[in-house]
PDB file of C-alpha atoms in Angstrom:
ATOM      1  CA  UNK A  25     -17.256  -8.690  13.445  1.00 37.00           C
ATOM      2  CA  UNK A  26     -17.883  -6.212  10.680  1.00 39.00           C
ATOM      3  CA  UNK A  27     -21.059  -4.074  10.425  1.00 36.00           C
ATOM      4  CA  UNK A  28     -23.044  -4.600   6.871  1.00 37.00           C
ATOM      5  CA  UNK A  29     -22.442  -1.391   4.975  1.00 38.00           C
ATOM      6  CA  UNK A  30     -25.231   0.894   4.221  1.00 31.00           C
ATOM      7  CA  UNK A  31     -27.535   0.181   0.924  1.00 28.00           C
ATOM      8  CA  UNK A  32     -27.373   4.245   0.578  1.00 30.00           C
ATOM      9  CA  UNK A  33     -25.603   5.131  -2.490  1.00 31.00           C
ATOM     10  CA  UNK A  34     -23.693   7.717  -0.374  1.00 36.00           C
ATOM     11  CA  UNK A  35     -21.799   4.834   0.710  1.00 44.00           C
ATOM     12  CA  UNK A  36     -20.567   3.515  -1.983  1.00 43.00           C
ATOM     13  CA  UNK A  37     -17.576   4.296  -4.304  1.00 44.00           C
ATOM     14  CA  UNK A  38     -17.507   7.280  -6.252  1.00 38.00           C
ATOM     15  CA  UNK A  39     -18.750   5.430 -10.068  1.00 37.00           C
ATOM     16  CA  UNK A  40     -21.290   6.622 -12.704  1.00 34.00           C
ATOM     17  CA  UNK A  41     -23.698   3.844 -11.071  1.00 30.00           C
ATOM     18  CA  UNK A  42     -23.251   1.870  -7.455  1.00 33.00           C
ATOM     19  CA  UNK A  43     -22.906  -1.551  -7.919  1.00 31.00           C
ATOM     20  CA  UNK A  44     -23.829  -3.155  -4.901  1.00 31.00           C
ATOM     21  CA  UNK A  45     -22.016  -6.635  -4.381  1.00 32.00           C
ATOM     22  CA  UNK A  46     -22.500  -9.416  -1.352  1.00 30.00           C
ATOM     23  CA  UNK A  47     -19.282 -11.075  -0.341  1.00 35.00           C
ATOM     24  CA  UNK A  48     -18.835 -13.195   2.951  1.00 34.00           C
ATOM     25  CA  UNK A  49     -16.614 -11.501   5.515  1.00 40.00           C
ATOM     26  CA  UNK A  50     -16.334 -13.790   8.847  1.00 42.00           C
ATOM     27  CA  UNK A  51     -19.619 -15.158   8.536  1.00 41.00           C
ATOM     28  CA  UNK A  52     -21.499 -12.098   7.630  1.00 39.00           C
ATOM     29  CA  UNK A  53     -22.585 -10.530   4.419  1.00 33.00           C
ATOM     30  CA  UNK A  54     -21.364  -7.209   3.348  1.00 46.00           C
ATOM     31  CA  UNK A  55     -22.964  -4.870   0.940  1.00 34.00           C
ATOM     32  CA  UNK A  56     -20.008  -3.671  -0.891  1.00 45.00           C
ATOM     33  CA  UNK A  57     -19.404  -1.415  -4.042  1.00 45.00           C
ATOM     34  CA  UNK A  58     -16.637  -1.795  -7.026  1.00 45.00           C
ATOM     35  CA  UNK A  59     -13.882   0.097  -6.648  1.00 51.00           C
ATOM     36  CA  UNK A  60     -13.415   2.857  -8.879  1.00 69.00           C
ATOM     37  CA  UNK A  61      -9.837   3.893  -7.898  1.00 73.00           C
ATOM     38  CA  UNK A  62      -6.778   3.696 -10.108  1.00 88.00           C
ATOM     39  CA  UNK A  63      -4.918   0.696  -9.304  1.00 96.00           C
ATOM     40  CA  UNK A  64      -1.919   0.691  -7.832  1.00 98.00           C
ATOM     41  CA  UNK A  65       1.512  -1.573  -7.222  1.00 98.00           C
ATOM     42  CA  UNK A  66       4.670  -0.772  -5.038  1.00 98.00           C
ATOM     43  CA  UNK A  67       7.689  -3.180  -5.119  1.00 98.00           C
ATOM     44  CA  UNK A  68       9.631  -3.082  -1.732  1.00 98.00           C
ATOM     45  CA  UNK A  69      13.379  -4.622  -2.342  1.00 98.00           C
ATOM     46  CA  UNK A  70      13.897  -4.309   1.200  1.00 98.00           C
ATOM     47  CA  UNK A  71      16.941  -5.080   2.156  1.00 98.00           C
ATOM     48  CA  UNK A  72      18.553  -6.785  -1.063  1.00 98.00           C
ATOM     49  CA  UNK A  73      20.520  -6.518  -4.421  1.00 96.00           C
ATOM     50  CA  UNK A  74      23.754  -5.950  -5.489  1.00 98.00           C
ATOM     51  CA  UNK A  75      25.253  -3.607  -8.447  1.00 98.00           C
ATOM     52  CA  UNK A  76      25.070  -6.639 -10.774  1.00 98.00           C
ATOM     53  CA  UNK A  77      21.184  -7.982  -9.609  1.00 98.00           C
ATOM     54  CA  UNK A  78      20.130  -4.484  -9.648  1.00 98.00           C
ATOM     55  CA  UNK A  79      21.232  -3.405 -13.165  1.00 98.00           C
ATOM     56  CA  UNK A  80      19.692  -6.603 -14.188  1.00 98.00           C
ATOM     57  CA  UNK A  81      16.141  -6.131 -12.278  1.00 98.00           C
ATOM     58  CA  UNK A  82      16.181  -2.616 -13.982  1.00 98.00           C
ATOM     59  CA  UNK A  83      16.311  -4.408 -17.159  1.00 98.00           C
ATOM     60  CA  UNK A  84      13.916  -7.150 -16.643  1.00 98.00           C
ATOM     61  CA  UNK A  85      11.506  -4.262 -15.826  1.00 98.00           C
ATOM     62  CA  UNK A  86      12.403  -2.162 -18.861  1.00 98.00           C
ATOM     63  CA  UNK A  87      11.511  -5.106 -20.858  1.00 98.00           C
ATOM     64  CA  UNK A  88       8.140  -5.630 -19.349  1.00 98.00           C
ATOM     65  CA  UNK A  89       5.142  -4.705 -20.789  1.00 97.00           C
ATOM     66  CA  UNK A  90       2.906  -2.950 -18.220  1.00 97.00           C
ATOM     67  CA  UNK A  91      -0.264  -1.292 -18.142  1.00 95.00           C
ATOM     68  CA  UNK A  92      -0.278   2.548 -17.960  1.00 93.00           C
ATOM     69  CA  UNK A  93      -3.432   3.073 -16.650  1.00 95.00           C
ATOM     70  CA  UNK A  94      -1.958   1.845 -13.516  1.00 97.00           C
ATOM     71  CA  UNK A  95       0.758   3.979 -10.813  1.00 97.00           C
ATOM     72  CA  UNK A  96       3.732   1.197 -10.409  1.00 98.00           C
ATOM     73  CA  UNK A  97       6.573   2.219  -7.787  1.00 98.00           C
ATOM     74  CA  UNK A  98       9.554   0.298  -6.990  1.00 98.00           C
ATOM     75  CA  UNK A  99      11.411   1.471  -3.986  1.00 98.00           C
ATOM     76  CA  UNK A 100      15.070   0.058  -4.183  1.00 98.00           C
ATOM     77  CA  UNK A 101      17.744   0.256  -1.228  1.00 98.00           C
ATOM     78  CA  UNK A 102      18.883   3.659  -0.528  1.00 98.00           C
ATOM     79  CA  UNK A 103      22.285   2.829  -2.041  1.00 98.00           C
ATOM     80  CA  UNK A 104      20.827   2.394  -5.587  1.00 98.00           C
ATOM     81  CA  UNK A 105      17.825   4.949  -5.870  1.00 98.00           C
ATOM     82  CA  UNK A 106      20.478   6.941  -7.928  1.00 98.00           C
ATOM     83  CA  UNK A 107      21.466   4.123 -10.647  1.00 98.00           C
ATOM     84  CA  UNK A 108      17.603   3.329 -10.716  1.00 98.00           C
ATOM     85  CA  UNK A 109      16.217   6.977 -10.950  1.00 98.00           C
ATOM     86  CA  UNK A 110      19.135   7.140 -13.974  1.00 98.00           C
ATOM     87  CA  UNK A 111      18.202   3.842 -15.427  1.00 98.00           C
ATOM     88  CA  UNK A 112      14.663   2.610 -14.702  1.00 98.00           C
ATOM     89  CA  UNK A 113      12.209   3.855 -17.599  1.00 98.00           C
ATOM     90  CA  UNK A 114      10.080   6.697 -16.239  1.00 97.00           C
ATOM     91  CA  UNK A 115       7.612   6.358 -18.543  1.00 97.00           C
ATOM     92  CA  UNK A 116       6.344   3.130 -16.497  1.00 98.00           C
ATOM     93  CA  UNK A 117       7.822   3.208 -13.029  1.00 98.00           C
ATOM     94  CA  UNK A 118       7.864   5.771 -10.730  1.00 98.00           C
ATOM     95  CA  UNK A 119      10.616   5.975  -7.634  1.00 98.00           C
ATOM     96  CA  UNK A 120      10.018   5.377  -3.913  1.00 98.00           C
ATOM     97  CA  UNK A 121      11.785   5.515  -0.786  1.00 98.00           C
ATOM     98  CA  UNK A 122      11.919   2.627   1.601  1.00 98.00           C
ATOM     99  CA  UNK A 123      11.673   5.222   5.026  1.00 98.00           C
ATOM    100  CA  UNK A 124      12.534   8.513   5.627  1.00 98.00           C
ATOM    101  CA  UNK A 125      13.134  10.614   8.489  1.00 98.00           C
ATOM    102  CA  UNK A 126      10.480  12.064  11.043  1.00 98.00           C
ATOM    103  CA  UNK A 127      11.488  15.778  10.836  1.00 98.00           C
ATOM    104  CA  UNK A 128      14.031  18.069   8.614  1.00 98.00           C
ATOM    105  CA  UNK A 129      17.384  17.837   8.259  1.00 98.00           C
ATOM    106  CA  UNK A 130      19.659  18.689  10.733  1.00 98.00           C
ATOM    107  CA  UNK A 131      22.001  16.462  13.185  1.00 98.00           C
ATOM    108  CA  UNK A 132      20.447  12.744  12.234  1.00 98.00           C
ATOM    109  CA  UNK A 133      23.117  10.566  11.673  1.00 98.00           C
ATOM    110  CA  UNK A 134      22.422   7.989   9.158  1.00 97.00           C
ATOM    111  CA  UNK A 135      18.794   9.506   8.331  1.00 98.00           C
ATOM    112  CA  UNK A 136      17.203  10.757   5.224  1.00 98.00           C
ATOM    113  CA  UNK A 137      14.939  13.426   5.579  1.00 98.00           C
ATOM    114  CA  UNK A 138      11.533  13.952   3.414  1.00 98.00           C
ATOM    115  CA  UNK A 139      13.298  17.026   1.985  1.00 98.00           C
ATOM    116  CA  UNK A 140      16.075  15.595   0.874  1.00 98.00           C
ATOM    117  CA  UNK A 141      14.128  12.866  -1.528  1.00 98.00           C
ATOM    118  CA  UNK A 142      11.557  15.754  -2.417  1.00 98.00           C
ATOM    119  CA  UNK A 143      14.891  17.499  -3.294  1.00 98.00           C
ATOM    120  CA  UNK A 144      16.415  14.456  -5.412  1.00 98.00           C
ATOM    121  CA  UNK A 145      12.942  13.319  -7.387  1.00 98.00           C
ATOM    122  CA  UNK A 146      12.289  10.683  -5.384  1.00 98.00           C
ATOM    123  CA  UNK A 147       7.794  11.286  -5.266  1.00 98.00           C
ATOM    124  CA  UNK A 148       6.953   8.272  -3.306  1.00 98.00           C
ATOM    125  CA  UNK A 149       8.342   6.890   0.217  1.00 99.00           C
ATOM    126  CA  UNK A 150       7.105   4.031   1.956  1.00 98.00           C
ATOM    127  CA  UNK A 151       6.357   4.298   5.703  1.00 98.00           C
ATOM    128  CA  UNK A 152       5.340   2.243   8.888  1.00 98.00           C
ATOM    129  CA  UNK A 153       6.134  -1.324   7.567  1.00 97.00           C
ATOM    130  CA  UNK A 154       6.057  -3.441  10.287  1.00 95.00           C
ATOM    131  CA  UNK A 155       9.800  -4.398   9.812  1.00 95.00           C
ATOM    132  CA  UNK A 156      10.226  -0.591  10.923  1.00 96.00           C
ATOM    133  CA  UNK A 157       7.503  -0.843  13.836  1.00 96.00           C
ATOM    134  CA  UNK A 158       9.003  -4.436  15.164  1.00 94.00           C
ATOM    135  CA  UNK A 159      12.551  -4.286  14.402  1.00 96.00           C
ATOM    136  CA  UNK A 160      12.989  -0.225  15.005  1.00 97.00           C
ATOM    137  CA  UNK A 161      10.573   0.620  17.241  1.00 96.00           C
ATOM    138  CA  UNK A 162       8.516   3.028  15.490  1.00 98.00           C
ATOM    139  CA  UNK A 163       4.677   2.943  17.299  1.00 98.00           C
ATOM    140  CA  UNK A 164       1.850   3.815  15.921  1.00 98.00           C
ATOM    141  CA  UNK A 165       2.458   7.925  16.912  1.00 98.00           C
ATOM    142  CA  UNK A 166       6.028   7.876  15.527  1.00 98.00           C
ATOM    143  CA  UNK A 167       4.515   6.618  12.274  1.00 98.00           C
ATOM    144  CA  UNK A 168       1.770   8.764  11.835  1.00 98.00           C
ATOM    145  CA  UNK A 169       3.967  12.003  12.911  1.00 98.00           C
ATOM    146  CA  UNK A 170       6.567  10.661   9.944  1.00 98.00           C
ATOM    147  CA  UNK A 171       3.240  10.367   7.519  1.00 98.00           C
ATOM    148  CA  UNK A 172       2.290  14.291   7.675  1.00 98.00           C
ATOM    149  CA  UNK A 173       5.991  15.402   7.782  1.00 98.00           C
ATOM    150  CA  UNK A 174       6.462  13.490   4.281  1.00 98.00           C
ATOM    151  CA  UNK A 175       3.063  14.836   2.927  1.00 98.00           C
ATOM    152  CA  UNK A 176       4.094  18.607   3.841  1.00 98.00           C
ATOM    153  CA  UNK A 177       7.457  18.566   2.165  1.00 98.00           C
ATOM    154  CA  UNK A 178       5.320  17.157  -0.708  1.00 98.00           C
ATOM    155  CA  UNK A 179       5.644  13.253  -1.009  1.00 98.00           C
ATOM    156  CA  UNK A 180       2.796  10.757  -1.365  1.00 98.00           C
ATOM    157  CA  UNK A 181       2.985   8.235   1.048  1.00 98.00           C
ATOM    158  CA  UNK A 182       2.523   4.793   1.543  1.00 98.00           C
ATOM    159  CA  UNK A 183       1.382   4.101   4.655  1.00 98.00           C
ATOM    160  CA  UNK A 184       0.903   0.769   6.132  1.00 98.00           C
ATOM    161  CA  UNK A 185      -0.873  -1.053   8.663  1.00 98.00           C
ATOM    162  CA  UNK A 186      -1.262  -4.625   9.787  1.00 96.00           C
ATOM    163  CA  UNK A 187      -1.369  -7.020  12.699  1.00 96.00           C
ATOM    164  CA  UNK A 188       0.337  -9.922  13.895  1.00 92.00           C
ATOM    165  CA  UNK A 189      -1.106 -13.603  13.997  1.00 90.00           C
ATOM    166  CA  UNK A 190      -1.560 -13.267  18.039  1.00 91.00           C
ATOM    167  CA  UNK A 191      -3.255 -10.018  17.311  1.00 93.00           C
ATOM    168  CA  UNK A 192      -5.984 -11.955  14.886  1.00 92.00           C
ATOM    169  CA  UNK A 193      -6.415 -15.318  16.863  1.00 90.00           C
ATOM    170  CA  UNK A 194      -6.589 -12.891  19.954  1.00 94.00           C
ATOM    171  CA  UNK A 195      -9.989 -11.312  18.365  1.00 94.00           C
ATOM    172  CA  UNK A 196      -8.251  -7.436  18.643  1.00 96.00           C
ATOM    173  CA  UNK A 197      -7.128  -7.281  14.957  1.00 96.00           C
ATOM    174  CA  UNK A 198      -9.657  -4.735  14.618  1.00 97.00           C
ATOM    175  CA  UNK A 199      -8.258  -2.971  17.507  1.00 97.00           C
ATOM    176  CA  UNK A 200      -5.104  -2.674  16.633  1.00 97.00           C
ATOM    177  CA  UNK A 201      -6.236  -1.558  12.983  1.00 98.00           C
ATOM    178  CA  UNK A 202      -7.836   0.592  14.532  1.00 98.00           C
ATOM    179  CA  UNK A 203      -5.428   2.470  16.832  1.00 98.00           C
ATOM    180  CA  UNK A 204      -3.207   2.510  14.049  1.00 98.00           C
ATOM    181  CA  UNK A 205      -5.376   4.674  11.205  1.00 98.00           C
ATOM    182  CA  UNK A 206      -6.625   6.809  14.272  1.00 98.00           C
ATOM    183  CA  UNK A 207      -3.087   7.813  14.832  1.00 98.00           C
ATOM    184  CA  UNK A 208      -3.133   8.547  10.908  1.00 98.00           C
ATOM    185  CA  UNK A 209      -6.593  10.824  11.183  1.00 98.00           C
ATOM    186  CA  UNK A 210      -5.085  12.515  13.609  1.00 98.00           C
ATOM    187  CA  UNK A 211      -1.746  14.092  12.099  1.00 98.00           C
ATOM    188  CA  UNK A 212      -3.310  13.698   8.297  1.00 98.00           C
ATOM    189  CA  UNK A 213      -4.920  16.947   6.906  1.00 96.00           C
ATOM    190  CA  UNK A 214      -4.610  16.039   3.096  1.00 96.00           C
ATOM    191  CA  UNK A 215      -5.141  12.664   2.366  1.00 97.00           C
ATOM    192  CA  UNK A 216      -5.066  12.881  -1.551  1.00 95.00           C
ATOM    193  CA  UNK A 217      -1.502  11.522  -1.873  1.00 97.00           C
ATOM    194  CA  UNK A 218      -1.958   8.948   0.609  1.00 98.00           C
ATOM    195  CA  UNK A 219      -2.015   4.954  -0.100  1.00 98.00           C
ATOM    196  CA  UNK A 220      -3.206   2.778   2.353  1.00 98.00           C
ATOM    197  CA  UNK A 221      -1.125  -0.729   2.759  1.00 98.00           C
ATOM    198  CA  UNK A 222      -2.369  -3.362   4.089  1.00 97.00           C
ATOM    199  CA  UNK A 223      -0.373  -6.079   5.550  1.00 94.00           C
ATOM    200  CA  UNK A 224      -1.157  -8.490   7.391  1.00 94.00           C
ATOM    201  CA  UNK A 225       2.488  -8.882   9.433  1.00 91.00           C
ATOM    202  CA  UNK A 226       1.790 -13.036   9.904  1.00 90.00           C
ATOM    203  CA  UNK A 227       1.733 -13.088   5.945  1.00 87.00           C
ATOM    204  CA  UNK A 228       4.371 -11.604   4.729  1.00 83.00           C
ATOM    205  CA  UNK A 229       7.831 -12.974   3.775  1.00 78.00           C
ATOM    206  CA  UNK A 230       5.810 -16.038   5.184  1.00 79.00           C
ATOM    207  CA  UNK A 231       4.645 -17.744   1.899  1.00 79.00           C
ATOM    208  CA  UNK A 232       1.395 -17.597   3.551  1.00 79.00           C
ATOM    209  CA  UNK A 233      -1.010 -15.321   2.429  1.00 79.00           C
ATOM    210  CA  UNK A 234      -4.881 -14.111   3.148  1.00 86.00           C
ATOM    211  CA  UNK A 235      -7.745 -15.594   1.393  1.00 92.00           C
ATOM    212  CA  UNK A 236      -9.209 -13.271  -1.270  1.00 93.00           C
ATOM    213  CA  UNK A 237     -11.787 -13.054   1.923  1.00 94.00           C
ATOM    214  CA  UNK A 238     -10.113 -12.313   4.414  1.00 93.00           C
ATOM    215  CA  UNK A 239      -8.196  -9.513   2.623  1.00 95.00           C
ATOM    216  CA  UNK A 240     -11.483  -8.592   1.162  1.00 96.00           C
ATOM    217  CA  UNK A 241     -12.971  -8.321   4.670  1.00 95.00           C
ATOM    218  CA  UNK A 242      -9.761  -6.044   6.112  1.00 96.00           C
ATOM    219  CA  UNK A 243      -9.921  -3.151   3.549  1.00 96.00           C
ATOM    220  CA  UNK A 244     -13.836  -3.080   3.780  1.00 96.00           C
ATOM    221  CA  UNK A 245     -13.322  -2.627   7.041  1.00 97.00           C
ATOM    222  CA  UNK A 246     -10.344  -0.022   6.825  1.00 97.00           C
ATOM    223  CA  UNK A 247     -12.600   1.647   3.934  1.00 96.00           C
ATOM    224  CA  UNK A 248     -15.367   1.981   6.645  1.00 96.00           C
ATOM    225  CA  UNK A 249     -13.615   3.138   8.906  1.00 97.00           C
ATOM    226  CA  UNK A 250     -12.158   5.941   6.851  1.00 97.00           C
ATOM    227  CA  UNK A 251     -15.685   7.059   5.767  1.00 96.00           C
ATOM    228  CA  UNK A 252     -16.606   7.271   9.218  1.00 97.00           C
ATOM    229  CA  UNK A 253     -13.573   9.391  10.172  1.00 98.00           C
ATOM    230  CA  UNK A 254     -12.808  11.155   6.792  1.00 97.00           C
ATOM    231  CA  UNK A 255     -15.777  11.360   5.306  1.00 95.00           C
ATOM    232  CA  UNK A 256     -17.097   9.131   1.605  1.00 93.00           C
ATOM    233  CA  UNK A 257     -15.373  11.604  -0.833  1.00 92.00           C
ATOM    234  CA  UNK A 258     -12.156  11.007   1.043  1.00 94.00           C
ATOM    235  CA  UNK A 259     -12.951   7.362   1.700  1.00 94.00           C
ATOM    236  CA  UNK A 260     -14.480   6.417  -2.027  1.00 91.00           C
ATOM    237  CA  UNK A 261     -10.907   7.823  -3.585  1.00 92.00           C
ATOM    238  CA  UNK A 262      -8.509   6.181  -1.047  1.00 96.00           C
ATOM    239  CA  UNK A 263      -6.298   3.135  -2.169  1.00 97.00           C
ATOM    240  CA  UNK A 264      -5.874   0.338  -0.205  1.00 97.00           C
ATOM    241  CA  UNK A 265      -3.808  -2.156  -1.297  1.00 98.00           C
ATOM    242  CA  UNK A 266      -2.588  -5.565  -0.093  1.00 96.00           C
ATOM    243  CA  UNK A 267       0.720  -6.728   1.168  1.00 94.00           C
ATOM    244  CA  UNK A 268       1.581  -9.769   2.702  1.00 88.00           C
ATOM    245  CA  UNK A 269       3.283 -12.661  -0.103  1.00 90.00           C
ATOM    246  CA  UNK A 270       1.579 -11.990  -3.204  1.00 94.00           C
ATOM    247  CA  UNK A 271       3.254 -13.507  -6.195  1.00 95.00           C
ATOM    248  CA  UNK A 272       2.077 -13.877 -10.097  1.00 95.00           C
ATOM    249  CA  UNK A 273       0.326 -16.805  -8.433  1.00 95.00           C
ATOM    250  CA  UNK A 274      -2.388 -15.486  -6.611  1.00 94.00           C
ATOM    251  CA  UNK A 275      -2.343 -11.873  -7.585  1.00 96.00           C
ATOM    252  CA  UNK A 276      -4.833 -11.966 -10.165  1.00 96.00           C
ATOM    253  CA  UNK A 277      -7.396 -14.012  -7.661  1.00 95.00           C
ATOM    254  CA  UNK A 278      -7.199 -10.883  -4.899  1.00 95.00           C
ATOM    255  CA  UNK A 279      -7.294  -8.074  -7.498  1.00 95.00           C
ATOM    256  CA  UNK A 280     -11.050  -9.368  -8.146  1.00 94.00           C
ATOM    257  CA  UNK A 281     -11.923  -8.159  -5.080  1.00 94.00           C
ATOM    258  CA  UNK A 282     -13.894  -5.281  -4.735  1.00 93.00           C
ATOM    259  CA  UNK A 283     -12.194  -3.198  -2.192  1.00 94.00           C
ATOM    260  CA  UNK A 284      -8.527  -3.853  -3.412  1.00 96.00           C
ATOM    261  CA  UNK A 285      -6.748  -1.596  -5.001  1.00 97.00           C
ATOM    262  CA  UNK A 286      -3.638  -2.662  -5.913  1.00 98.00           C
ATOM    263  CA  UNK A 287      -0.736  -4.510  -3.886  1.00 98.00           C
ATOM    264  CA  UNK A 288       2.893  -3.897  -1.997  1.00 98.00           C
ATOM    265  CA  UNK A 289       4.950  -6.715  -2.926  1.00 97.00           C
ATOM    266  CA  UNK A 290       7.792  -7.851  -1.464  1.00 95.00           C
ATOM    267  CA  UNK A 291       9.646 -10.668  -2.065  1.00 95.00           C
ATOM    268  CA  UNK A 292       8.110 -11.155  -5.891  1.00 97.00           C
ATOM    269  CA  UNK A 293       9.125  -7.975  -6.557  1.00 98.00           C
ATOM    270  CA  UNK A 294      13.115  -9.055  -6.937  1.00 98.00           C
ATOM    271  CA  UNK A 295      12.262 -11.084  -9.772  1.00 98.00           C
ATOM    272  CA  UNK A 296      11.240  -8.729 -13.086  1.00 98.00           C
ATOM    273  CA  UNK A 297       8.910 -10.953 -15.130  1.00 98.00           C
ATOM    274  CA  UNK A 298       6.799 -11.615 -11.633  1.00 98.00           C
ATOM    275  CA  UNK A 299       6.351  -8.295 -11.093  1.00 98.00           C
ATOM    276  CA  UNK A 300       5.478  -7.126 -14.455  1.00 98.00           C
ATOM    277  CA  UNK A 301       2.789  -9.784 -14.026  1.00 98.00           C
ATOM    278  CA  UNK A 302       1.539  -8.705 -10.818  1.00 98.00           C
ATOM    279  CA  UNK A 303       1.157  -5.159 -12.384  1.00 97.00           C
ATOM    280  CA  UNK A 304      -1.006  -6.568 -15.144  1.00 97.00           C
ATOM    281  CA  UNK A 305      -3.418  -8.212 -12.345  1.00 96.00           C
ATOM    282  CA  UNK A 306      -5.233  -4.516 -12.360  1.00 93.00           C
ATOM    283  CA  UNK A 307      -7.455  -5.748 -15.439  1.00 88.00           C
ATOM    284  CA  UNK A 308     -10.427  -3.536 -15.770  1.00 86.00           C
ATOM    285  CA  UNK A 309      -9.611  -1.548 -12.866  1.00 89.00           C
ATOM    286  CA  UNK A 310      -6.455   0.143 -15.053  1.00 88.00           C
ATOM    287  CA  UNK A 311      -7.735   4.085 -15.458  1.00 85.00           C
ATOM    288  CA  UNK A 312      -6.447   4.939 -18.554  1.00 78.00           C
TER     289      UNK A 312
END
């Protein structure tokens, strides 16, 4: 169960007056605050594209009118980060990387090291999906060692974080939340170019996704957490963002929520017009 946040105004978000909200989190009320932190939205293409669906993607995204008070980063498949960084319009989109490597370069076969994209433009890398913790292996130490490398060779990070459906109906989602931003504190020094993702690993390329609510519920937590581990300045200016199936469908519902900063989309993210909507969910929370 989560703890009802403090009425002090030292724990809410950093804004020219605290807005104290209620909102139901697993039977509880929370005292909450409005974020005040530029939105933001990262498109993960995974695993997928070709020459021809990427050049037309690019296009669909060129064409797209998107907010600029808002950070938008699309992180293509190694392969094309070149044609995109060439092609995709910079004055909207930044670039991200879908993984790099834990340490410098040197004898990695079929690695990319933090250096390397710092050394090619590429600002932004995505690590510690939980396609790369289930599928490759990489614990909670692994991803939290790759986290600080990519900060120090000057990349902002998007870090994520999740649990499985066992994990929730068990009762120890908070647990393993938990374990996994401790492993964070402990390598991070600088968090200022660090985005926290949320996904929930039972909703994502599922179709399912959280209530408003429940995802609501998660990054108050996470948010709480990080005050009580990084301090409120740190924790006030930290993004969270969802992950886990949103779509122009329901993006505009979860942006409402207070503690949401933005989203990592997946699948949605393959189709241009989609995105461009998702990106325009950010509404009053755009920082021009």
């Amino acid at each position: 169960m989560l703890s009802t946040r403090s009425l002090r105004t030292a724990d809410c978000r950093a804004s020219a007056v605290a807005r104290p909200r209620m909102a139901i989190g697993r039977g509880r009320f929370q005292v909450l605050c409005a974020s005040n932190a530029k939105f933001f939205v990262g498109g993960n293409w995974k695993c997928n594209g070709s020459v021809a669906n990427v050049r037309k993607l690019v296009d669909e995204l060129n064409s797209g009118s998107v907010p600029r008070g808002v950070d938008i980063i699309c992180a293509p498949p190694f392969i094309y980060i070149d044609y995109v960084m060439q092609h995709l319009d910079k004055e909207k989109y930044q670039l991200a990387a879908q993984n790099c490597w834990i340490s410098g370069n040197g004898a990695y076969t079929g690695e990319v090291s933090a250096e390397q994209l710092q050394d090619f433009g590429v600002p932004w890398v995505i690590l510690g999906h939980s396609e790369r913790r289930s599928l490759c292996g990489e614990n909670n130490e692994v991803v939290a060692k790759k986290t600080a490398h990519a900060l120090a060779a000057g990349l902002g990070v998007i870090a994520c974080v999740g649990e499985t459906l066992d994990q929730r109906n068990s009762g120890s989602m908070f647990q393993i939340l938990n374990a996994q931003m401790q492993a964070l504190v402990d390598e991070v020094k600088d968090w200022s170019k660090v985005v926290i993702a949320y996904e929930p690993v039972w909703a994502i390329g599922t179709g399912v996704v959280a209530t408003p609510e429940q995802a609501q519920e998660v990054h108050a937590y996470l948010r709480k957490f990080c005050q009580s581990k990084l301090g409120t300045s740190i924790a006030d200016k930290l993004r969270i963002i969802y992950g886990g199936s949103v779509n122009d469908a329901n993006c505009k519902e979860l942006s409402f929520q207070e503690d949401i900063d933005g989203f990592l989309v997946g699948g949605a993210s393959l189709k241009g017009s989609s995105f461009v909507t998702i990106c325009n969910a950010a509404g009053p929370k755009a920082k021009y």
